[in-house]
Short mmCIF file of C-alpha atoms in Angstrom, two decimals:
data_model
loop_
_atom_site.label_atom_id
_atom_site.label_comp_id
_atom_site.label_asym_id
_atom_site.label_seq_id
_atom_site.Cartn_x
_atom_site.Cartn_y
_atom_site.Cartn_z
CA UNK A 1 100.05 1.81 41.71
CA UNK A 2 103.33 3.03 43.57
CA UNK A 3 105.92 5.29 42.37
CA UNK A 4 109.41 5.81 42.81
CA UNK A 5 110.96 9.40 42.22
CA UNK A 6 114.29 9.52 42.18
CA UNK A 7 116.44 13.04 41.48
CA UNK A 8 119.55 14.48 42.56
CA UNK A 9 119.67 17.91 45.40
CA UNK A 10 117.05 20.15 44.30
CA UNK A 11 116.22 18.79 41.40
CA UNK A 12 112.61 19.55 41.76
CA UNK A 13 111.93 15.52 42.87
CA UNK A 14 109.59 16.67 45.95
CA UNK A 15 107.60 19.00 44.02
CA UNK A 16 107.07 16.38 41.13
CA UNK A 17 105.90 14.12 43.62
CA UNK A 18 103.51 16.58 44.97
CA UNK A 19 101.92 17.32 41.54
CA UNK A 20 101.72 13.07 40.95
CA UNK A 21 99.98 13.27 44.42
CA UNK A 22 97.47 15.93 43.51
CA UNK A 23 96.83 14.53 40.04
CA UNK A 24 95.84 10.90 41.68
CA UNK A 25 92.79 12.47 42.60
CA UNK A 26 92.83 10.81 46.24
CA UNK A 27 92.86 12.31 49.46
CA UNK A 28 96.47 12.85 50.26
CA UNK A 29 98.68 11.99 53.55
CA UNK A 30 102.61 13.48 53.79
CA UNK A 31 104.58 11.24 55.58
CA UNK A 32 107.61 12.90 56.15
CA UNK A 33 111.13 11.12 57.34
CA UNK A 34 112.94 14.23 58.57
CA UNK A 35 114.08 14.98 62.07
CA UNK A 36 114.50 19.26 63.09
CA UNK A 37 117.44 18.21 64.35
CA UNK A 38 119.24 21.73 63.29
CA UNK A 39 118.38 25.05 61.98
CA UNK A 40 118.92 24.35 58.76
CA UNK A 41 116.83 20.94 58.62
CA UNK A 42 114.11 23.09 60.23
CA UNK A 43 114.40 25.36 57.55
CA UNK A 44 114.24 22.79 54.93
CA UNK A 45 111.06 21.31 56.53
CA UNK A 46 109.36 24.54 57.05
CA UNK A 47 109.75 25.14 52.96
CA UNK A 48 108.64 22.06 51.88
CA UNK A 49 105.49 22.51 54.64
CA UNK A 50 104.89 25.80 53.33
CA UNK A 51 104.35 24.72 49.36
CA UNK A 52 102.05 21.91 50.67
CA UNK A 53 97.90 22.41 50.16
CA UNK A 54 96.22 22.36 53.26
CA UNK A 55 93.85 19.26 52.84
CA UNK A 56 96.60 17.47 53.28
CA UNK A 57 97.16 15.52 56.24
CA UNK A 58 101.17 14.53 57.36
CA UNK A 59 102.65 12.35 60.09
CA UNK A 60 106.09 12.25 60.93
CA UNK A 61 107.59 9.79 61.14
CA UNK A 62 111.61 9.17 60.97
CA UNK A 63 112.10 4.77 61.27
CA UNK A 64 109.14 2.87 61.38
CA UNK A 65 107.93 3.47 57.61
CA UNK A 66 106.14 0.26 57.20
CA UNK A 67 104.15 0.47 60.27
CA UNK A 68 103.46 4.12 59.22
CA UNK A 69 102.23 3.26 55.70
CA UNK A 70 100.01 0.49 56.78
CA UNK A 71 98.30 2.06 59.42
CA UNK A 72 97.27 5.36 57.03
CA UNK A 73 96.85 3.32 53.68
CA UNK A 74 93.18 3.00 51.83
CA UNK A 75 92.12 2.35 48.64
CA UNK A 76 90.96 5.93 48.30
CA UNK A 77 94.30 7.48 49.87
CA UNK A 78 97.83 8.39 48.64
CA UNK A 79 100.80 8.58 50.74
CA UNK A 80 103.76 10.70 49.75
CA UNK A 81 106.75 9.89 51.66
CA UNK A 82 109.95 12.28 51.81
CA UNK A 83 112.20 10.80 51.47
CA UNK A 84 113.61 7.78 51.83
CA UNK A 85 117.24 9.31 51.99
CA UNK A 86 116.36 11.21 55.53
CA UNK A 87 114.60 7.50 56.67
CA UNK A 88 117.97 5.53 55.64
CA UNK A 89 120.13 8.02 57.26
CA UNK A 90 117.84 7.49 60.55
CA UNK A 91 117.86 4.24 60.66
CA UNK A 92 121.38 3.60 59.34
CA UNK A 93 122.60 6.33 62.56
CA UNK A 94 120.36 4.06 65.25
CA UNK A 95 121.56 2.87 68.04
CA UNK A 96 119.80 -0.21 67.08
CA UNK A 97 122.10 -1.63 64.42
CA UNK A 98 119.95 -4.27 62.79
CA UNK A 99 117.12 -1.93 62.55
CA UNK A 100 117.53 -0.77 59.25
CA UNK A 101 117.41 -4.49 57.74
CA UNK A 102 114.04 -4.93 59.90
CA UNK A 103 112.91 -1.97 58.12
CA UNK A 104 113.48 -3.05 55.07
CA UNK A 105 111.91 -6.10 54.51
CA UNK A 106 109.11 -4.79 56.50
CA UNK A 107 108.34 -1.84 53.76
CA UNK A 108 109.15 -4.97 51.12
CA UNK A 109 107.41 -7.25 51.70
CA UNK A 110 104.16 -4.82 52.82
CA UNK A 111 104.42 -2.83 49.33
CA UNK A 112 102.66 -5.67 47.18
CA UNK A 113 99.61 -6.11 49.46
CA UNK A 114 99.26 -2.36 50.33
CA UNK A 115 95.73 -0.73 49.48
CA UNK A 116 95.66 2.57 47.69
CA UNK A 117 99.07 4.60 46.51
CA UNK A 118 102.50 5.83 47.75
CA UNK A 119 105.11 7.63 46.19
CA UNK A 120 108.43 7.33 47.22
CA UNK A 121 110.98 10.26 46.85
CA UNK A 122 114.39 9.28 47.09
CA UNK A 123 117.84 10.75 46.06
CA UNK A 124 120.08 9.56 44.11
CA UNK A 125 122.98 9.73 45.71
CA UNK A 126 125.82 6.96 43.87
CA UNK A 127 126.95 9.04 41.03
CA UNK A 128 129.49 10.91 42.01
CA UNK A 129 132.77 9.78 43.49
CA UNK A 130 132.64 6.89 45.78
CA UNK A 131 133.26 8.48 49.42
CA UNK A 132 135.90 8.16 51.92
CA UNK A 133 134.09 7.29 55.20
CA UNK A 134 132.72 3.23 55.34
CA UNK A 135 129.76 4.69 57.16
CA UNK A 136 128.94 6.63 53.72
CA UNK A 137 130.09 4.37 51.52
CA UNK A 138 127.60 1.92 53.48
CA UNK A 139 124.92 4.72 52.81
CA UNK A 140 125.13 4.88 49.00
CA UNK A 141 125.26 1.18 48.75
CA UNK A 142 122.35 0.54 50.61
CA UNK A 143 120.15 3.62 48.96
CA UNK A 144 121.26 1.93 45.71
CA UNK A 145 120.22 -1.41 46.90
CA UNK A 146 116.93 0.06 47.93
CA UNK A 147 116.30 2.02 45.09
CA UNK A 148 116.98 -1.13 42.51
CA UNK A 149 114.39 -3.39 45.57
CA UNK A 150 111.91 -0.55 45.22
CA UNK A 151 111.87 -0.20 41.43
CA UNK A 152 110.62 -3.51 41.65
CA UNK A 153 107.64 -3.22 43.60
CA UNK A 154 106.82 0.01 41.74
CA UNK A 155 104.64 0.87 38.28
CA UNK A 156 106.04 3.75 37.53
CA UNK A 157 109.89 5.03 38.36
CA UNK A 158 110.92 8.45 37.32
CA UNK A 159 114.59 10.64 37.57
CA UNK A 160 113.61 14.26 38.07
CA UNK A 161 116.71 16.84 36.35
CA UNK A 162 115.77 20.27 36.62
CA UNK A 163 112.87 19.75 37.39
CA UNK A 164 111.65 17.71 34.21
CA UNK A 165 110.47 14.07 34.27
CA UNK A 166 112.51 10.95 33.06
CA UNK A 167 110.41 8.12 32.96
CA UNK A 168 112.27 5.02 33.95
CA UNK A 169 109.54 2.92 34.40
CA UNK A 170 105.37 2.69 33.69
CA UNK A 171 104.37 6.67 32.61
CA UNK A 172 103.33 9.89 33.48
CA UNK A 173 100.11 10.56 32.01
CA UNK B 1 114.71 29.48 21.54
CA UNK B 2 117.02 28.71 24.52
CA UNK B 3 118.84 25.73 25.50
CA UNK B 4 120.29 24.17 28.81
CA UNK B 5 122.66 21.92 28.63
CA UNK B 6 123.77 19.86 31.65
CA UNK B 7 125.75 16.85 32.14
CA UNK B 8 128.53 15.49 34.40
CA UNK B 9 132.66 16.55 34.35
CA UNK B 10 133.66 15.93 30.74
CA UNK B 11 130.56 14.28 29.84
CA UNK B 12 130.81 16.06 26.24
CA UNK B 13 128.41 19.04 27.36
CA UNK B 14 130.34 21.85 26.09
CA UNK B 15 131.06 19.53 22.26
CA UNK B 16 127.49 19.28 22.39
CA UNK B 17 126.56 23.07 22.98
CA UNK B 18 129.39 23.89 20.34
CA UNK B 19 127.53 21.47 17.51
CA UNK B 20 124.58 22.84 18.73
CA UNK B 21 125.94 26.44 17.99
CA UNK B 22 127.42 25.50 14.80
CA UNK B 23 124.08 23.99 13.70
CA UNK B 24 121.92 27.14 14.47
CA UNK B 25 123.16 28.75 11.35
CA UNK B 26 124.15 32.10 13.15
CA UNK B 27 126.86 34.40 14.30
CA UNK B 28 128.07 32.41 17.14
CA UNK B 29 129.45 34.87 21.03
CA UNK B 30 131.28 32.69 23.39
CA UNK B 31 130.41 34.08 26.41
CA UNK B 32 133.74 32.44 29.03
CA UNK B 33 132.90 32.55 32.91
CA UNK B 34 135.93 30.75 34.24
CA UNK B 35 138.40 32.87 35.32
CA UNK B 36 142.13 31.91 34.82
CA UNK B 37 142.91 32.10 38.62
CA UNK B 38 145.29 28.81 38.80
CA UNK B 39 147.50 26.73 36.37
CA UNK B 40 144.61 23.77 36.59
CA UNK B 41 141.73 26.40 35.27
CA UNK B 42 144.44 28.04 32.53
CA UNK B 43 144.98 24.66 30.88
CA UNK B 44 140.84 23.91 31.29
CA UNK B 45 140.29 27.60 29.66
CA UNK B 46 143.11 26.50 26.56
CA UNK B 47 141.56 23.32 26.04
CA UNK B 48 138.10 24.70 25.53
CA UNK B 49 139.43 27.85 23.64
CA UNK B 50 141.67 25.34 20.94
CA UNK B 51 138.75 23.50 20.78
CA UNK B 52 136.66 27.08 19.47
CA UNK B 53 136.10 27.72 15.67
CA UNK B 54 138.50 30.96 14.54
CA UNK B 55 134.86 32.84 13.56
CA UNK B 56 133.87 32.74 16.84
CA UNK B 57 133.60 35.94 18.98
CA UNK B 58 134.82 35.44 22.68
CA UNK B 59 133.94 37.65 25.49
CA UNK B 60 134.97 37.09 29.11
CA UNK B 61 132.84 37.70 31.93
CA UNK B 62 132.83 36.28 35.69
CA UNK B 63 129.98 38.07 37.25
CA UNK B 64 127.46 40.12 34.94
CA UNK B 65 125.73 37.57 33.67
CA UNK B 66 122.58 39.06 32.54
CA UNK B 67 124.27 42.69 31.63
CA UNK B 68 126.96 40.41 29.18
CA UNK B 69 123.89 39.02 27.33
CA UNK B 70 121.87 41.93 26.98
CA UNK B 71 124.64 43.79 25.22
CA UNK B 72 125.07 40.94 22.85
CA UNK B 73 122.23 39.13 22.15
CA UNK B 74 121.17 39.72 18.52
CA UNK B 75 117.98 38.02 16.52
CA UNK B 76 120.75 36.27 14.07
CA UNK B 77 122.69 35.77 16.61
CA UNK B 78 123.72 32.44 19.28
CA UNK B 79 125.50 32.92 22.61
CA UNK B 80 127.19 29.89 24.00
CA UNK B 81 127.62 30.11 27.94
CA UNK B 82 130.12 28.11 29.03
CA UNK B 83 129.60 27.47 32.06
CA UNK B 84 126.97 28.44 34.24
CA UNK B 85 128.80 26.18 37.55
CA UNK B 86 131.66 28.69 37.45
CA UNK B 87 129.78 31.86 37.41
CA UNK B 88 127.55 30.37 40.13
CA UNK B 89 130.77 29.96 42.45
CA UNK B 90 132.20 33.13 40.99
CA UNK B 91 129.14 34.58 42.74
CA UNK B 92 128.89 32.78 45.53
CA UNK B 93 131.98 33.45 46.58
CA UNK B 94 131.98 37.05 45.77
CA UNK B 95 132.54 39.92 48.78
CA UNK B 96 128.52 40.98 47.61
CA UNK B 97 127.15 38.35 49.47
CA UNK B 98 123.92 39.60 47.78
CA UNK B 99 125.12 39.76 44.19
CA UNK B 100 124.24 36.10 43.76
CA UNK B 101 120.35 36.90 43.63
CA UNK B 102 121.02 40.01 41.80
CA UNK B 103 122.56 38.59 39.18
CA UNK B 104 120.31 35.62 39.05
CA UNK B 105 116.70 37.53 38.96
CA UNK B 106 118.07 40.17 36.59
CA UNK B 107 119.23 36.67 34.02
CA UNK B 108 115.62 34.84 34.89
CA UNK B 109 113.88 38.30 34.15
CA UNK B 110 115.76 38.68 30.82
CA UNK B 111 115.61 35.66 28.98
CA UNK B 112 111.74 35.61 27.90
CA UNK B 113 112.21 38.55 25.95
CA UNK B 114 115.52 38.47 24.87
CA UNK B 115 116.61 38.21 20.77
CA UNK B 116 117.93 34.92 19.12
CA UNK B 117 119.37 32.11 20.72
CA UNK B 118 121.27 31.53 24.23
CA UNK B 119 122.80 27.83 25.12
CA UNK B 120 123.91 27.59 28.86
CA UNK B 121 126.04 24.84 29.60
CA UNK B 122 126.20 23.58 33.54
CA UNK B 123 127.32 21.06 35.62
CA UNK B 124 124.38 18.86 37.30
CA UNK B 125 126.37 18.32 40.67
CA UNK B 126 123.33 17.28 42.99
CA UNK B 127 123.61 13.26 42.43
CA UNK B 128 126.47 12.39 45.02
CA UNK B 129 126.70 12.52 48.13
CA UNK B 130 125.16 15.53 50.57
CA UNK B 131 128.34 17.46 51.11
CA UNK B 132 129.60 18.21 54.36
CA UNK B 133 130.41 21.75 54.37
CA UNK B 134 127.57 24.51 54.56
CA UNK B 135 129.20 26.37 51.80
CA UNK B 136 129.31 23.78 49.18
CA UNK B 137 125.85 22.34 50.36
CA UNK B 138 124.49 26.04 49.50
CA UNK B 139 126.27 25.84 45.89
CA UNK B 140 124.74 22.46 45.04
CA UNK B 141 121.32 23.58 46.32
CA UNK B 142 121.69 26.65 44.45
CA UNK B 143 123.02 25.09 41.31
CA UNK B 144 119.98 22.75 41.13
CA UNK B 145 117.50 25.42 41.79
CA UNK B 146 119.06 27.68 39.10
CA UNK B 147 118.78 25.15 36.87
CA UNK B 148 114.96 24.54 37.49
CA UNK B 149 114.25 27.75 37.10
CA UNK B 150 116.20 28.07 33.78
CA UNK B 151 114.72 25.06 32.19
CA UNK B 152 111.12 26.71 32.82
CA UNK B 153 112.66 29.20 30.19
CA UNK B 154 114.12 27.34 27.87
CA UNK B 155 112.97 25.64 25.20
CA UNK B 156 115.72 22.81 24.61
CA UNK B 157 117.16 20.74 27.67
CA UNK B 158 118.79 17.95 27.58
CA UNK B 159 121.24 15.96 29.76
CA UNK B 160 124.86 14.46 28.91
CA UNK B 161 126.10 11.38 29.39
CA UNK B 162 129.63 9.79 27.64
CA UNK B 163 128.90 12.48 24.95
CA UNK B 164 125.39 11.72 24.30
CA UNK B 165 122.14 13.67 24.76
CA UNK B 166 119.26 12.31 26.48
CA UNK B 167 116.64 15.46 25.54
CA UNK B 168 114.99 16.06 28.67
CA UNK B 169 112.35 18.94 26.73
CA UNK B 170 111.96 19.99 23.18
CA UNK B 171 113.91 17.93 20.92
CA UNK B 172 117.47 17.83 18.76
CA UNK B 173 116.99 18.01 15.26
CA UNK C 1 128.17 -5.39 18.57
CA UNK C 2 129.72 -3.63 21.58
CA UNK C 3 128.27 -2.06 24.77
CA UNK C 4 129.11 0.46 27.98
CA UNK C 5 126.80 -0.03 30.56
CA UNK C 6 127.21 3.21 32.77
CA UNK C 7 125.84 3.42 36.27
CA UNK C 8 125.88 4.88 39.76
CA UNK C 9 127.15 2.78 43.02
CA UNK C 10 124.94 -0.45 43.19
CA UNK C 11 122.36 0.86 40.38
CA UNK C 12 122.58 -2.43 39.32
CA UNK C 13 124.93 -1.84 36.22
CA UNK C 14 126.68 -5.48 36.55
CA UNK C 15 123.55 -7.21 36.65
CA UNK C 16 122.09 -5.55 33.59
CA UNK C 17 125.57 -6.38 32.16
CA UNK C 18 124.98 -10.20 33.30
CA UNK C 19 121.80 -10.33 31.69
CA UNK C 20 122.81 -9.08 28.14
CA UNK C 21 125.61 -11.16 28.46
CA UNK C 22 123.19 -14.16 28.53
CA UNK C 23 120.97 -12.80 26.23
CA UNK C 24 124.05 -12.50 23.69
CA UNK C 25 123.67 -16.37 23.17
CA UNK C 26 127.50 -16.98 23.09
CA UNK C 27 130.11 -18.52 25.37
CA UNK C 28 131.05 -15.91 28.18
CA UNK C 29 134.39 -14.51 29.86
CA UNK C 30 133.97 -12.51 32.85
CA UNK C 31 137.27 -9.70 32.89
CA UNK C 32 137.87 -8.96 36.64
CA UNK C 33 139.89 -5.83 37.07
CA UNK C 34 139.26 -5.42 40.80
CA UNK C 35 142.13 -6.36 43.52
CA UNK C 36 141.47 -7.97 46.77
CA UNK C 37 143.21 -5.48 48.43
CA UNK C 38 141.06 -5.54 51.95
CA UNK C 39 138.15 -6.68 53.61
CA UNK C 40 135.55 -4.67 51.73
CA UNK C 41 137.33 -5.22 48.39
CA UNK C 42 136.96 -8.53 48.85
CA UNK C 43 133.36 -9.23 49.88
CA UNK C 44 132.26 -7.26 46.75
CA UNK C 45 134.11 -9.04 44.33
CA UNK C 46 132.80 -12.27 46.32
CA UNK C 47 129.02 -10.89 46.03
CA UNK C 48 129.87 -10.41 42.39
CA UNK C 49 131.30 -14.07 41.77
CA UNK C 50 128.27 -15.80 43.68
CA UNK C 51 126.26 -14.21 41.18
CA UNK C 52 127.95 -15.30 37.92
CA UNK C 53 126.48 -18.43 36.10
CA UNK C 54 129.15 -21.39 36.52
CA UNK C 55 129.68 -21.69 32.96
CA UNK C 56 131.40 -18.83 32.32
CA UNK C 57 134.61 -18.28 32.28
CA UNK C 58 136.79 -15.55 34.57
CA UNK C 59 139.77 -13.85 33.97
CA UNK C 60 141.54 -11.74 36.44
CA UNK C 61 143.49 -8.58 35.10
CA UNK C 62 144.14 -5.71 36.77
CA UNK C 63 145.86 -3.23 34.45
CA UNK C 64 146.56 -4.82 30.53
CA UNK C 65 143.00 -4.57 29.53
CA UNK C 66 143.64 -4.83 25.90
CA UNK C 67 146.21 -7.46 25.59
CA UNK C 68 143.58 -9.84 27.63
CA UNK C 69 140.30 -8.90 25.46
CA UNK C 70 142.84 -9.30 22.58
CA UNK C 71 143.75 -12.86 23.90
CA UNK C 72 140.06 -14.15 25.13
CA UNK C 73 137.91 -12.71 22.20
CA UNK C 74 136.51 -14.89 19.48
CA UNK C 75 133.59 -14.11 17.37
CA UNK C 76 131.22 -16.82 19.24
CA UNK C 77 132.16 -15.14 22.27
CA UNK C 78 131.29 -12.38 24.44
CA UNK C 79 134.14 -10.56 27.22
CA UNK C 80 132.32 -8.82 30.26
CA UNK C 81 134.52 -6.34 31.41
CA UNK C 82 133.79 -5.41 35.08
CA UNK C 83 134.70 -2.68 35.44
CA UNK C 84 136.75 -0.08 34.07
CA UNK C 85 135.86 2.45 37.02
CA UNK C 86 138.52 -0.02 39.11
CA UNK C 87 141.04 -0.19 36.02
CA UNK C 88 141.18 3.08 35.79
CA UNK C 89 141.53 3.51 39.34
CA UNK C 90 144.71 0.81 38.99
CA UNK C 91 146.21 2.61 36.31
CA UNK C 92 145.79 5.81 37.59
CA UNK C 93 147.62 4.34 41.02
CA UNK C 94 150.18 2.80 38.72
CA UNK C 95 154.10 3.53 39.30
CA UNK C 96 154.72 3.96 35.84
CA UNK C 97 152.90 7.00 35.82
CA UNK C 98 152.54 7.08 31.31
CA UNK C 99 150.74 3.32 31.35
CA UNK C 100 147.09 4.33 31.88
CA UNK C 101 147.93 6.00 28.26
CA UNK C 102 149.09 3.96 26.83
CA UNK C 103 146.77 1.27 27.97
CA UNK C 104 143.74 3.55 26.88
CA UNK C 105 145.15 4.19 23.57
CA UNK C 106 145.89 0.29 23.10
CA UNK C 107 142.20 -0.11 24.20
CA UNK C 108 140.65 2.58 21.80
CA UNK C 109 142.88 1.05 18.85
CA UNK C 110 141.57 -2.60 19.35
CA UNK C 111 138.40 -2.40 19.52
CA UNK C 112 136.76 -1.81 16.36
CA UNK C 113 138.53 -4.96 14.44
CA UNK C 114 137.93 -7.00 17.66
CA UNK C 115 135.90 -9.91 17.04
CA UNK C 116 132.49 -11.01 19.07
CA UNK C 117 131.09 -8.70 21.66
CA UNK C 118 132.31 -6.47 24.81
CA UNK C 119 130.17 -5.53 27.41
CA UNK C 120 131.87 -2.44 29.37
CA UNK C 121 130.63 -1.91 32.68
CA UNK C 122 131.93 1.60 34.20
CA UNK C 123 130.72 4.05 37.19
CA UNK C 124 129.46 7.20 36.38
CA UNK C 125 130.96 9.25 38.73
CA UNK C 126 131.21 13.02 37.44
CA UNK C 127 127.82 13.92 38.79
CA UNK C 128 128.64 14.76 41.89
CA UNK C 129 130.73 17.85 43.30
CA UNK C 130 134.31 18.64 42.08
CA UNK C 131 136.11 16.97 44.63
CA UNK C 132 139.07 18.88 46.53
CA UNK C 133 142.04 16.58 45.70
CA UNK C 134 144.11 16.88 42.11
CA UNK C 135 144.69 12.99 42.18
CA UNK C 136 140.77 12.57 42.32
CA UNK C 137 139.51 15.16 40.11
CA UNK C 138 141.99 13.30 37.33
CA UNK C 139 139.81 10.28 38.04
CA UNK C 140 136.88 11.79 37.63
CA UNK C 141 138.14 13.59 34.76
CA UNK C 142 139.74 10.84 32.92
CA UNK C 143 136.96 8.20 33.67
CA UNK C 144 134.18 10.81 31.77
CA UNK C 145 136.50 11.13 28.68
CA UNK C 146 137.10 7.46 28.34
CA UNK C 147 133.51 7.05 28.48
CA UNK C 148 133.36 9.91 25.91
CA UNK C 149 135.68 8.02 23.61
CA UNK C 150 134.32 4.16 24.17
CA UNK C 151 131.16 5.36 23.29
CA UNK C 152 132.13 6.35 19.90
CA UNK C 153 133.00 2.71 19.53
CA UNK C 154 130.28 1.17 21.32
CA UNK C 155 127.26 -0.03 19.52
CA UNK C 156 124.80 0.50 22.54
CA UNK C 157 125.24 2.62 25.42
CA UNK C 158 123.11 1.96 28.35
CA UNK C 159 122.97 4.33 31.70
CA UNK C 160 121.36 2.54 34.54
CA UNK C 161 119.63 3.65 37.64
CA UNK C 162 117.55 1.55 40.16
CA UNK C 163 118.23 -1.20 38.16
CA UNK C 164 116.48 -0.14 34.73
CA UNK C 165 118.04 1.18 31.46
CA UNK C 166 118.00 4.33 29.92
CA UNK C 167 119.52 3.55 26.31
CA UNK C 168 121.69 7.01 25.13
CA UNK C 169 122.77 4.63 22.13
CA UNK C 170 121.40 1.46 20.08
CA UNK C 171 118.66 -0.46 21.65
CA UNK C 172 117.73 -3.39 24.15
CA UNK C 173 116.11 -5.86 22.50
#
């Protein structure tokens, strides 16, 4: 049972994913994506850590997502990684420049074997105008791309607005 | 009973909030936000106004949110706010660069207790692209937790796309 | 019977569009309304044609929309139109700066005595921030009210994200 939440900036996608995590009834493990690189990253991080319980445990990790999720995955565990968005722009801003393909079809082609449950929050970022810069355009194709790959592997998909649930996929019980 | 009405640029929010209005069955107050400052915004403001039923009360205001519907809110009576996106950037780009939270906790504060019915209409701006200036990055961040915070007060909210509702909470009749 | 399938970059709006146009049951013409202007143009509208059945039949027309549905339809047949997002952006780039009008209007007029079935894919693109330049905020402003208006003629109206519907209008069988 995966999940893919999708919302727009603040939309309330993070703590909707929190609440699905806490519901599930399993132990919990944040895997967050983000990178302090400025203050206010660090600030963003900080609020989301704040509004977190304490039982849970979080690793950071900003590229290798599969390897992440397989090593902490178990039947009896969820993983909530936020967000795919900050792990795209990682990996699409590496030095490495087939990395983000690797990636990928790495988390791919893990998802349908993985023990256990994830939720994925993502934003949806392709629905305003289409951007100047290639490098963004490249961005919002590939999160789109993703998000329709993911969707697939996933039981339930949901688009968060104001904070309220849109079931695009499976249900929120 | 309050609404929320969000949707895109000229996604048929503001028609909807005006049916809406019309169907209450009461004395309808449109409360205007957008001030005329340039021939673009004049010619918005004339199309919306033409657009108005003659029985209509109008009643401009840029800034005092809250204050505007306290002095007008009746029990047979609906306010139309159209829109909540131009008194956010009225605000945020105020000299007061503390107005903005002013005016926001005194509107969250009223609303539970306040008589008859209030539609807001906004602009959900959070699903493109993470904009590049700090400025506008603060008004979509703000924008998207205003409107979280406004649907947890209002009974109706529903989403706009090519001039239809998709009810998001509490239903159209 | 005819449809606007609305939907972010790669939200996989022309594949949903490809599927109901097989599901239709009726001989198919894909509409083309993209130009191979450059590089990246091109490879799009070559991902797109690698994915179309060989059956069908394409059409290429940038700017008379309505004269070529008029031309192609037949009531055993069914015109994909991808997509007006590009059409608009042709017209709106046109020399003769009153042809997107008229164009529109001619397009609003046909359609409910045309025979057979459209499928309309379009971009949503009004989600996002007000962009800065006049030229663009037209786009954006005109592509929301022709959606507006086409779904008033449109039979089913479908919004798309990660690849699954959200019906505002009619149904999926």
């Amino acid at each position: 049972m995966h999940s893919l939440i999708l919302g727009g900036a603040r939309s309330g996608k993070s703590a909707l994913a929190e609440r699905l995590a806490q519901a599930s009834g399993r132990a919990v493990t944040y895997v967050a994506t983000g990178q302090a690189g400025d203050g206010e990253m660090a600030e963003r991080i900080a609020h989301h850590r704040a509004r977190r319980p304490p039982g849970w445990d979080c690793v950071e990790e900003p590229l290798a997502l599969a390897a992440t999720l397989r090593a902490h995955a178990a039947a009896d565990r969820c993983l909530l990684v936020d967000c795919l968005t900050l792990w795209l722009g990682n990996l699409l801003g590496d030095a490495d420049t087939g990395r983000f393909e690797r990636e990928r079809e790495a988390l791919l082609a893990l998802l349908p074997g993985l023990p256990g449950q994830v939720l994925f929050v993502s934003n949806e970022v392709g629905l305003g105008i289409v951007p100047m810069g290639a490098l963004t355009r490249r961005f919002v194709d590939e999160a789109g791309r993703l998000h329709q790959a993911l969707a697939q592997h996933c039981d339930r998909v949901v688009f968060v607005a104001a904070g309220l649930p849109l079931v695009l996929k499976g249900r929120i019980d």
